[in-house]
Coordinates of C-alpha atoms in Angstrom, one line a residue:
M1 CA 39.6 -22.0 75.3
K2 CA 38.1 -23.9 77.7
Q3 CA 35.5 -20.8 78.6
T4 CA 35.1 -20.6 74.7
V5 CA 34.0 -24.4 74.3
V6 CA 31.6 -23.8 77.4
K7 CA 30.1 -21.2 75.6
E8 CA 29.8 -22.9 72.2
S9 CA 28.2 -26.1 73.9
G10 CA 25.8 -23.5 75.8
L11 CA 24.8 -22.0 72.4
R12 CA 24.1 -25.3 70.8
R13 CA 22.3 -26.5 73.6
S14 CA 19.9 -23.4 73.3
M15 CA 19.5 -23.7 69.8
A16 CA 18.5 -27.4 70.2
W17 CA 15.9 -26.3 72.8
I18 CA 14.5 -24.0 70.5
H19 CA 14.8 -26.3 67.4
T20 CA 13.0 -29.4 69.4
W21 CA 10.2 -27.2 70.1
L22 CA 9.4 -24.8 67.5
G23 CA 9.5 -27.6 65.3
L24 CA 7.3 -29.7 67.4
L25 CA 4.7 -27.1 67.7
A26 CA 4.2 -26.3 64.1
G27 CA 5.4 -29.5 62.6
W28 CA 1.9 -31.1 62.1
I29 CA 0.7 -28.1 60.1
L30 CA 4.4 -27.6 58.3
F31 CA 3.7 -31.5 56.9
A32 CA 0.4 -30.5 55.6
M33 CA 1.7 -27.2 53.8
F34 CA 4.7 -29.1 52.6
L35 CA 2.5 -31.8 51.1
T36 CA -0.1 -30.2 49.5
G37 CA 2.3 -27.1 48.5
T38 CA 4.4 -30.0 46.5
A39 CA 1.2 -31.3 45.0
S40 CA 0.7 -27.4 43.8
Y41 CA 3.6 -27.4 41.5
F42 CA 1.4 -29.3 39.1
R43 CA -1.8 -27.4 39.9
P44 CA -3.0 -27.0 36.3
E45 CA -2.1 -31.0 35.7
I46 CA -4.1 -31.9 38.5
T47 CA -7.1 -29.8 37.1
R48 CA -6.8 -31.0 33.6
W49 CA -6.7 -34.8 35.3
M50 CA -9.8 -34.3 37.2
Q51 CA -11.5 -33.2 34.2
P52 CA -10.9 -36.1 31.9
E53 CA -13.7 -35.0 29.5
I54 CA -11.4 -31.7 28.0
A55 CA -8.7 -33.4 25.7
L56 CA -7.2 -30.2 23.6
Q57 CA -4.1 -29.5 21.8
P58 CA -2.6 -26.2 22.3
V59 CA -3.2 -23.3 20.4
S60 CA -1.6 -19.8 19.9
P61 CA -2.4 -16.8 22.0
E62 CA -3.8 -15.2 19.2
R63 CA -6.3 -17.6 18.1
A64 CA -7.3 -18.3 21.7
A65 CA -8.3 -14.7 22.4
Q66 CA -10.0 -14.3 19.3
T67 CA -12.3 -17.1 19.9
A68 CA -12.8 -16.0 23.4
I69 CA -13.7 -12.8 22.5
A70 CA -16.2 -13.6 19.6
H71 CA -17.6 -16.4 22.2
M72 CA -18.1 -13.1 24.8
Q73 CA -19.7 -11.0 21.9
A74 CA -22.4 -13.4 21.5
A75 CA -23.1 -14.2 25.2
F76 CA -22.1 -11.4 27.0
P77 CA -21.5 -8.0 24.8
H78 CA -23.0 -5.6 27.4
D79 CA -21.0 -6.8 30.4
E80 CA -18.9 -4.2 32.4
Q81 CA -15.6 -6.4 32.2
W82 CA -14.4 -9.5 30.6
T83 CA -11.0 -11.2 32.4
I84 CA -9.7 -13.8 30.0
Y85 CA -7.1 -16.2 30.9
L86 CA -5.4 -17.3 27.6
P87 CA -4.3 -21.2 27.8
D88 CA -0.6 -22.2 27.3
D89 CA 0.9 -25.8 27.1
R90 CA -0.2 -26.9 30.9
T91 CA -3.7 -25.6 30.6
T92 CA -5.2 -25.9 27.2
A93 CA -8.5 -24.3 27.8
T94 CA -9.2 -21.0 27.9
R95 CA -10.8 -19.4 31.2
I96 CA -13.1 -16.2 31.3
F97 CA -14.8 -14.4 34.3
T98 CA -17.2 -12.0 33.7
R99 CA -18.5 -8.7 35.8
A100 CA -22.1 -7.5 34.9
R101 CA -22.9 -4.0 34.6
A102 CA -24.7 -2.7 37.6
N103 CA -28.4 -2.6 37.0
P104 CA -30.0 0.9 37.7
D105 CA -33.0 -1.1 39.6
P106 CA -31.4 -3.2 42.5
N107 CA -34.7 -4.7 42.8
A108 CA -34.6 -6.2 39.3
P109 CA -33.9 -9.8 39.0
R110 CA -30.2 -10.9 37.8
P111 CA -30.1 -13.6 35.0
P112 CA -28.2 -16.5 36.6
R113 CA -24.6 -17.1 35.2
T114 CA -21.6 -19.5 36.1
P115 CA -18.7 -17.9 37.7
E116 CA -16.3 -19.4 35.1
I117 CA -16.3 -19.9 31.6
R118 CA -14.0 -22.8 29.9
L119 CA -13.8 -22.5 26.4
D120 CA -11.8 -24.5 23.7
P121 CA -9.3 -22.0 22.4
A122 CA -9.4 -23.5 18.8
T123 CA -13.1 -22.8 18.4
G124 CA -14.6 -21.0 21.2
A125 CA -17.2 -23.7 22.4
T126 CA -17.9 -23.9 26.0
L127 CA -16.2 -27.0 27.3
S128 CA -18.9 -29.3 29.3
A129 CA -16.8 -31.3 32.1
R130 CA -17.5 -32.1 35.5
E131 CA -17.2 -29.1 38.2
T132 CA -14.1 -30.0 40.5
R133 CA -12.1 -27.5 42.4
G134 CA -8.9 -29.5 40.8
G135 CA -5.4 -28.7 42.0
E136 CA -6.7 -25.2 43.1
H137 CA -7.7 -27.1 46.3
F138 CA -4.4 -28.2 46.8
Y139 CA -2.9 -24.7 46.4
R140 CA -5.4 -22.8 48.5
F141 CA -4.8 -25.2 51.5
H142 CA -1.2 -24.9 51.4
F143 CA -1.3 -21.2 52.6
Q144 CA -4.8 -21.1 54.0
L145 CA -5.5 -24.8 55.8
Q146 CA -9.1 -24.5 55.2
I147 CA -9.4 -21.8 57.6
P148 CA -11.4 -18.7 57.1
H149 CA -9.7 -15.5 55.6
P150 CA -7.4 -14.0 57.1
W151 CA -6.4 -16.8 60.0
G152 CA -5.7 -19.2 57.9
R153 CA -3.0 -17.2 56.4
W154 CA -1.8 -15.7 59.7
L155 CA -1.4 -19.5 61.0
A156 CA 0.4 -20.5 58.1
G157 CA 2.8 -17.8 58.4
L158 CA 3.3 -18.2 62.1
C159 CA 4.5 -21.7 61.3
A160 CA 6.6 -20.5 58.5
M161 CA 8.2 -18.3 60.8
F162 CA 8.5 -21.1 63.3
M163 CA 10.2 -23.3 60.1
L164 CA 12.6 -20.7 59.3
T165 CA 13.7 -20.3 63.1
A166 CA 14.1 -24.1 63.2
I167 CA 16.4 -24.3 60.0
G168 CA 18.8 -21.7 61.5
S169 CA 18.8 -23.3 65.2
G170 CA 19.2 -26.4 63.3
V171 CA 22.1 -25.6 61.3
I172 CA 24.0 -24.2 64.2
T173 CA 23.2 -27.4 66.3
H174 CA 24.4 -29.8 64.3
K175 CA 28.0 -29.4 64.5
R176 CA 28.7 -32.5 62.1
I177 CA 25.9 -31.9 59.7
F178 CA 27.7 -32.2 56.3
A179 CA 29.6 -35.5 57.8
D180 CA 26.3 -36.7 59.2
F181 CA 25.0 -36.4 55.6
F182 CA 26.7 -39.8 54.9
T183 CA 25.4 -41.6 57.6
L184 CA 22.4 -44.0 57.3
R185 CA 21.9 -46.2 60.0
W186 CA 19.0 -48.9 59.3
R187 CA 16.7 -50.5 62.5
K188 CA 18.6 -48.6 65.1
G189 CA 15.8 -47.0 66.6
Q190 CA 16.6 -43.4 67.7
R191 CA 19.9 -43.3 65.8
S192 CA 18.2 -44.2 62.5
W193 CA 15.2 -41.7 63.2
L194 CA 18.4 -38.9 63.9
D195 CA 20.1 -40.2 60.5
A196 CA 17.3 -39.7 58.4
H197 CA 16.1 -36.6 59.6
N198 CA 20.0 -35.2 59.1
V199 CA 19.8 -36.6 55.7
S200 CA 16.8 -35.4 54.5
A201 CA 17.5 -31.9 56.2
V202 CA 21.1 -31.2 54.5
L203 CA 20.4 -33.1 50.8
A204 CA 17.7 -30.3 50.5
L205 CA 18.9 -27.5 52.9
P206 CA 19.0 -24.7 50.2
F207 CA 15.8 -25.4 49.1
H208 CA 14.1 -25.6 52.6
A209 CA 15.6 -21.8 53.5
M210 CA 14.4 -20.3 50.3
I211 CA 11.2 -21.9 50.0
T212 CA 10.6 -20.9 53.8
Y213 CA 11.6 -17.7 53.2
T214 CA 10.0 -16.3 49.9
G215 CA 6.4 -18.1 51.2
L216 CA 7.0 -15.5 54.1
I217 CA 7.8 -12.4 51.8
T218 CA 4.8 -13.5 49.5
L219 CA 2.5 -12.1 52.6
V220 CA 4.6 -10.2 54.1
L221 CA 2.4 -7.2 53.3
M222 CA -0.4 -9.1 55.5
Y223 CA 1.8 -9.8 58.1
M224 CA 3.3 -6.3 58.6
P225 CA 0.9 -3.9 57.0
W226 CA 1.5 -1.1 59.3
P227 CA 4.6 0.9 57.4
I228 CA 1.8 1.0 54.6
A229 CA -0.8 1.9 56.6
A230 CA 1.1 5.0 58.1
N231 CA 2.2 6.4 54.9
Y232 CA -0.8 5.6 52.6
A233 CA -4.5 6.3 52.8
P234 CA -6.6 4.9 51.4
L235 CA -4.3 1.6 50.9
D236 CA -5.3 1.2 47.4
A237 CA -2.7 4.5 46.7
F238 CA 0.1 2.0 47.4
A239 CA -0.4 -0.6 44.8
A240 CA -0.9 2.3 42.4
D241 CA 2.2 3.6 43.2
A242 CA 3.9 0.5 43.3
Y243 CA 2.5 -1.3 40.2
G244 CA 1.3 1.6 38.1
R245 CA -2.1 3.2 37.6
E246 CA -4.4 1.6 35.3
V247 CA -6.5 3.6 32.7
E248 CA -9.9 3.3 34.4
T249 CA -12.8 5.0 32.1
K250 CA -16.5 4.7 32.6
A251 CA -18.8 3.6 29.6
S252 CA -19.3 6.7 27.3
G253 CA -22.9 5.3 26.1
R254 CA -21.9 5.7 22.4
P255 CA -21.8 2.5 20.8
A256 CA -18.5 1.5 18.7
P257 CA -17.1 -2.2 17.9
L258 CA -14.3 -3.6 19.4
I259 CA -11.0 -3.8 18.0
D260 CA -9.3 -6.8 16.7
I261 CA -7.0 -8.4 19.2
A262 CA -4.4 -10.0 17.3
P263 CA -2.6 -6.8 16.5
L264 CA -2.5 -5.9 19.7
L265 CA -1.1 -8.9 21.0
R266 CA 1.7 -9.0 18.5
E267 CA 2.4 -5.3 19.7
A268 CA 2.7 -6.4 23.1
T269 CA 4.6 -9.6 22.1
A270 CA 7.4 -7.4 20.5
E271 CA 7.4 -5.1 23.2
W272 CA 8.3 -7.8 25.5
R273 CA 11.0 -9.0 23.4
G274 CA 8.8 -12.3 22.7
G275 CA 6.9 -12.4 25.9
R276 CA 3.9 -14.4 25.7
A277 CA 0.5 -12.9 27.2
G278 CA -1.2 -14.4 29.9
R279 CA -4.2 -12.2 30.5
I280 CA -6.3 -9.9 29.1
V281 CA -9.1 -7.6 30.5
V282 CA -11.5 -6.0 28.8
R283 CA -13.2 -2.8 30.3
N284 CA -16.5 -1.9 29.0
P285 CA -16.6 -3.8 25.4
N286 CA -18.5 -2.2 22.6
D287 CA -18.2 1.2 23.7
S288 CA -16.1 4.1 22.6
A289 CA -14.4 4.0 25.9
A290 CA -13.5 0.2 26.0
T291 CA -9.9 -0.4 26.8
I292 CA -7.9 -3.5 26.7
A293 CA -5.3 -4.4 29.3
I294 CA -2.8 -7.5 28.2
V295 CA -0.8 -8.7 31.1
R296 CA 2.4 -10.8 30.4
S297 CA 2.4 -14.2 31.3
G298 CA 4.3 -14.7 34.9
A299 CA 5.6 -17.8 33.6
D300 CA 7.8 -16.0 31.1
T301 CA 10.1 -14.9 33.6
L302 CA 11.5 -15.3 37.1
N303 CA 9.6 -12.2 38.0
A304 CA 6.2 -13.5 38.7
R305 CA 4.2 -9.8 38.4
G306 CA 4.0 -9.4 35.0
Q307 CA 3.8 -6.2 32.9
S308 CA 0.9 -5.0 31.6
I309 CA 0.3 -2.4 28.3
T310 CA -3.6 -0.9 27.8
Y311 CA -5.1 -0.1 24.6
S312 CA -8.2 1.7 23.4
G313 CA -10.5 -0.8 22.7
A314 CA -11.9 1.3 20.0
D315 CA -9.2 1.9 17.6
G316 CA -6.2 0.3 19.3
H317 CA -3.7 3.0 20.2
R318 CA -1.7 2.7 23.2
L319 CA -3.1 4.3 26.6
S320 CA -0.4 3.4 29.0
A321 CA 2.2 0.6 30.5
S322 CA 3.2 -0.5 33.5
P323 CA 6.2 1.5 35.1
A324 CA 9.4 -0.4 35.1
P325 CA 9.7 -1.9 38.6
G326 CA 11.6 -0.4 41.1
P327 CA 14.6 -2.8 43.0
A328 CA 12.2 -3.4 45.9
I329 CA 9.1 -4.5 43.6
E330 CA 11.4 -6.6 41.1
T331 CA 12.5 -8.2 44.1
A332 CA 9.3 -9.2 45.6
G333 CA 8.1 -10.3 42.0
V334 CA 11.5 -12.5 41.9
M335 CA 10.7 -14.1 45.2
L336 CA 6.9 -14.5 44.4
G337 CA 8.5 -16.6 41.4
L338 CA 10.9 -18.6 43.0
H339 CA 7.9 -19.6 45.4
M340 CA 5.2 -20.4 43.1
G341 CA 7.6 -21.9 40.5
W342 CA 5.9 -20.8 37.7
F343 CA 8.8 -20.0 35.1
A344 CA 10.0 -23.8 35.9
G345 CA 10.3 -26.4 32.9
P346 CA 9.3 -29.8 33.1
V347 CA 12.7 -30.9 34.5
L348 CA 13.1 -28.1 37.2
R349 CA 9.3 -28.3 38.0
W350 CA 9.9 -32.0 38.8
S351 CA 13.0 -30.8 41.0
Y352 CA 10.6 -28.7 42.7
F353 CA 8.6 -31.7 43.4
L354 CA 11.2 -34.1 44.6
L355 CA 12.4 -31.4 46.9
G356 CA 9.4 -30.8 48.2
L357 CA 8.5 -34.4 49.0
I358 CA 12.1 -34.5 50.7
G359 CA 11.1 -31.5 53.0
A360 CA 7.7 -33.3 54.0
A361 CA 10.1 -36.4 55.0
M362 CA 12.4 -33.9 57.1
V363 CA 9.3 -32.7 58.9
A364 CA 7.9 -36.2 59.3
T365 CA 11.2 -37.6 60.5
G366 CA 11.7 -34.8 63.0
L367 CA 8.5 -35.5 64.9
M368 CA 9.1 -39.3 64.9
L369 CA 12.6 -38.3 66.5
W370 CA 10.9 -36.7 68.9
T371 CA 8.9 -39.5 70.4
A372 CA 11.9 -42.1 69.6
K373 CA 13.8 -40.4 72.2
R374 CA 11.2 -40.0 74.6
A375 CA 10.3 -43.5 74.5
K376 CA 11.7 -44.1 77.8
P377 CA 8.8 -44.0 80.8
G378 CA 8.9 -40.8 82.7
A379 CA 11.2 -38.7 79.9
V380 CA 8.2 -36.5 79.5
P381 CA 4.9 -36.4 80.6
F382 CA 3.0 -39.4 79.3
V383 CA -0.2 -37.6 78.5
G384 CA 2.0 -35.4 76.1
Y385 CA 3.5 -38.2 74.5
R386 CA 0.5 -40.0 73.6
L387 CA -0.7 -37.1 72.0
V388 CA 2.0 -36.2 69.9
Q389 CA 2.2 -40.0 68.9
R390 CA -1.5 -40.0 68.0
L391 CA -0.7 -36.4 66.2
N392 CA 2.0 -37.9 64.0
I393 CA -0.1 -40.7 63.1
G394 CA -2.9 -38.2 62.3
A395 CA -0.7 -36.1 59.9
I396 CA 1.9 -38.4 58.6
A397 CA -0.1 -41.3 57.7
C398 CA -3.7 -40.2 57.3
L399 CA -3.3 -37.0 55.3
P400 CA -1.8 -38.8 52.5
A401 CA -4.9 -40.7 52.6
G402 CA -7.2 -38.0 52.5
M403 CA -5.3 -36.4 49.4
A404 CA -5.6 -39.5 47.6
A405 CA -9.2 -39.8 48.8
F406 CA -9.8 -36.4 47.0
L407 CA -8.5 -37.8 43.6
L408 CA -10.6 -40.9 44.1
A409 CA -13.8 -39.0 44.8
N410 CA -13.2 -37.1 41.3
R411 CA -13.8 -40.4 39.8
L412 CA -16.4 -41.8 41.8
I413 CA -18.9 -39.1 42.4
P414 CA -20.9 -39.0 39.0
A415 CA -19.9 -36.4 36.7
S416 CA -23.4 -34.5 36.5
L417 CA -24.1 -34.2 40.2
P418 CA -24.7 -30.7 41.7
G419 CA -22.4 -29.7 44.2
R420 CA -20.0 -32.4 43.2
E421 CA -16.7 -30.1 43.5
D422 CA -17.6 -29.4 47.6
M423 CA -18.2 -33.3 47.9
E424 CA -14.7 -33.9 46.6
V425 CA -13.4 -31.4 49.3
S426 CA -15.4 -33.0 51.9
A427 CA -14.0 -36.6 51.1
M428 CA -10.6 -35.6 51.9
F429 CA -11.3 -34.4 55.2
W430 CA -13.8 -37.4 55.9
V431 CA -11.1 -39.8 55.1
W432 CA -8.2 -37.9 56.8
F433 CA -10.1 -37.0 60.0
G434 CA -12.1 -40.1 60.1
L435 CA -9.0 -42.4 59.6
A436 CA -7.2 -40.4 62.3
A437 CA -10.3 -40.8 64.6
A438 CA -10.4 -44.7 63.9
S439 CA -6.4 -44.9 65.0
L440 CA -7.1 -43.6 68.4
L441 CA -9.4 -47.0 69.2
R442 CA -6.2 -49.2 68.4
P443 CA -2.6 -49.5 69.9
V444 CA -0.2 -47.1 68.5
R445 CA 1.9 -49.6 66.4
R446 CA -1.2 -51.6 64.9
A447 CA -2.7 -47.8 64.0
W448 CA 0.6 -47.1 62.0
I449 CA 0.6 -50.3 60.3
E450 CA -3.1 -50.0 59.6
T451 CA -3.6 -46.2 58.6
L452 CA -0.5 -46.7 56.2
A453 CA -2.0 -49.9 54.7
V454 CA -5.2 -47.9 54.1
A455 CA -3.1 -45.0 52.6
S456 CA -1.5 -47.4 50.6
S457 CA -4.9 -49.0 49.4
I458 CA -6.5 -45.6 48.3
C459 CA -3.4 -44.5 46.2
V460 CA -3.6 -47.6 44.2
A461 CA -7.4 -47.5 44.0
V462 CA -6.6 -44.3 42.3
P463 CA -5.4 -45.4 38.8
V464 CA -7.8 -48.4 38.8
A465 CA -10.9 -46.2 39.3
N466 CA -9.7 -43.6 36.6
A467 CA -9.3 -46.8 34.3
L468 CA -12.5 -48.2 35.2
T469 CA -14.4 -44.9 34.7
T470 CA -12.7 -43.3 31.7
D471 CA -10.9 -44.1 28.7
R472 CA -7.8 -42.7 29.5
G473 CA -6.2 -45.2 32.1
L474 CA -2.5 -46.0 32.3
V475 CA -2.3 -48.7 29.3
Q476 CA -4.7 -46.6 26.8
S477 CA -2.6 -43.2 27.9
I478 CA 0.5 -44.9 27.1
M479 CA -0.7 -46.2 23.9
A480 CA -2.2 -42.8 23.1
G481 CA 1.0 -40.6 24.4
D482 CA -0.9 -38.9 27.2
W483 CA 1.9 -38.3 29.3
L484 CA -0.1 -36.4 31.9
F485 CA -2.3 -39.1 32.7
V486 CA 0.4 -41.5 32.7
A487 CA 2.7 -39.6 35.1
V488 CA -0.6 -39.1 37.5
D489 CA -1.0 -42.7 37.5
L490 CA 2.6 -43.6 38.2
V491 CA 3.1 -40.8 40.8
M492 CA -0.2 -42.7 42.8
L493 CA 1.5 -45.8 42.4
S494 CA 4.6 -44.9 43.6
M495 CA 3.1 -43.1 46.6
A496 CA 1.2 -46.3 47.0
A497 CA 4.4 -48.5 47.2
L498 CA 6.1 -46.0 49.3
L499 CA 3.3 -46.0 52.0
G500 CA 3.1 -50.0 51.7
F501 CA 6.9 -50.0 52.5
A502 CA 6.4 -47.7 55.6
A503 CA 3.6 -49.8 56.6
R504 CA 5.8 -53.0 56.2
L505 CA 8.7 -51.5 58.3
A506 CA 5.9 -50.6 61.0
A507 CA 5.0 -54.3 60.9
R508 CA 8.5 -55.2 61.9
K509 CA 9.5 -56.2 65.6
P510 CA 10.6 -52.9 67.3
V511 CA 14.4 -52.5 67.9
Q512 CA 15.2 -52.8 71.6
A513 CA 17.4 -50.1 72.9
Q514 CA 21.1 -51.5 73.6
R515 CA 23.3 -50.0 76.3
K516 CA 26.8 -50.5 75.9
R517 CA 29.6 -49.9 78.3
R518 CA 32.1 -47.5 77.0
A519 CA 35.5 -47.1 78.0
P520 CA 36.4 -43.8 80.1
G521 CA 37.0 -40.9 77.3
Q522 CA 35.2 -43.1 74.8
N523 CA 32.6 -40.7 72.6
A524 CA 29.2 -41.7 72.6
A525 CA 27.5 -42.7 69.2
V526 CA 25.1 -39.7 69.2
P527 CA 26.8 -36.2 70.1
R528 CA 24.9 -34.6 73.2
E529 CA 24.1 -31.5 71.6
M530 CA 22.6 -33.8 68.5
A531 CA 20.5 -36.0 70.6
D532 CA 19.1 -32.7 72.2
A533 CA 17.8 -31.5 69.2
A534 CA 15.6 -34.4 68.8

């Protein structure tokens, strides 16, 4: 029995070491991934907020498709391909990407065109709005970290692997994990950080494990391409076998009018038992060899990889359809759907959002716990301890300021200024890194107070600037029932209050560690294996 206890204690101590150091090495990047990924659950809504000029009412997919094709027939009738993203109740605007037909003369000048066309789905008129990356910026940063492809994705994947290992080792380390969930001691220094870390970890433990594992699976083919490379040459053959081969025909050169899209959409919706079309791909429009591929929306089912049906663009007869997915492809699509949350309705989407914030809090409290445990002089090398302190400030306090600055820049930069979308992104990084650099000039405690206060102030400035520069401020939005703009303003004010509360806590006098003499055999307040996990 004694030998078993010793082995169990040795296992927990080993797991504690793994949990501590993997969590520390990846902690700052994981915090950024959690925070930007959480914002990405409202990616379409953030984009709509960042284009206040657009205020549209949802229309049927058939109407949106008809007006989009009519616009493209007038503007780019001879393009090689139109890709039309149909609106829904979250996006409202029709988005179109075109691919021009290759010119036989490579030296011939190409007419300028915008990379993306946004249309009013009801009328097909071009929408005029400020250029912005919108919620897409947070989404891309979440898994690319603003690092060139593929290195950003590789780094994000490595940190996700660290996270998954840290979750497993943390569960093994904390023997009293569920009992500790109900323990939250305030103003007790290291003990308070440990309690906060335990509560935030246990409260959303299934979500943390699910979101980390599904994130890894989403890009697993990039991280482990060797089985496919060993069995498929070229690699495109794998995608064809896995997802079906689409009919790709060259233009015949014989003109033929494009068939009405509405009957095809109704036929596809009936085959999908009410499933909604999310994307339409028209190849070789106005040619007798034209094809129309209708792709099902990934928001209709848990499987985010929608099915597709391809029709002839000349007479509308069915050409092909994607095959029923096998178990592996179905599983991969469900994993992607769980991670992205496209299927989620408003209540579940807000649940994702709150659980994501709890995940960010879990990482942040773990980083703070590391420094709280090693505050005693000589516990770790001085340089390493100071480095972790400063990196904690730069990530936990300064990143929220940078994200708020991204939204604030959207309202302060003139709407018609060329290149403004890049300026918005630059504003986020200038504020984030600039504030982190400025904090190096201040004592640690003062740096925490000041950076958190600045972050809170920028969050407050966002709804204020929105009210002063648009006619969709908080009061006007409440009166008009514009709940998207109301929600953004309230979230920013809530974040400001949370950051302000954190700044106030940081301004309090630090708790002095108190040692109490214990009787022989008395248990310590913090079990050793749990303290080691710090």
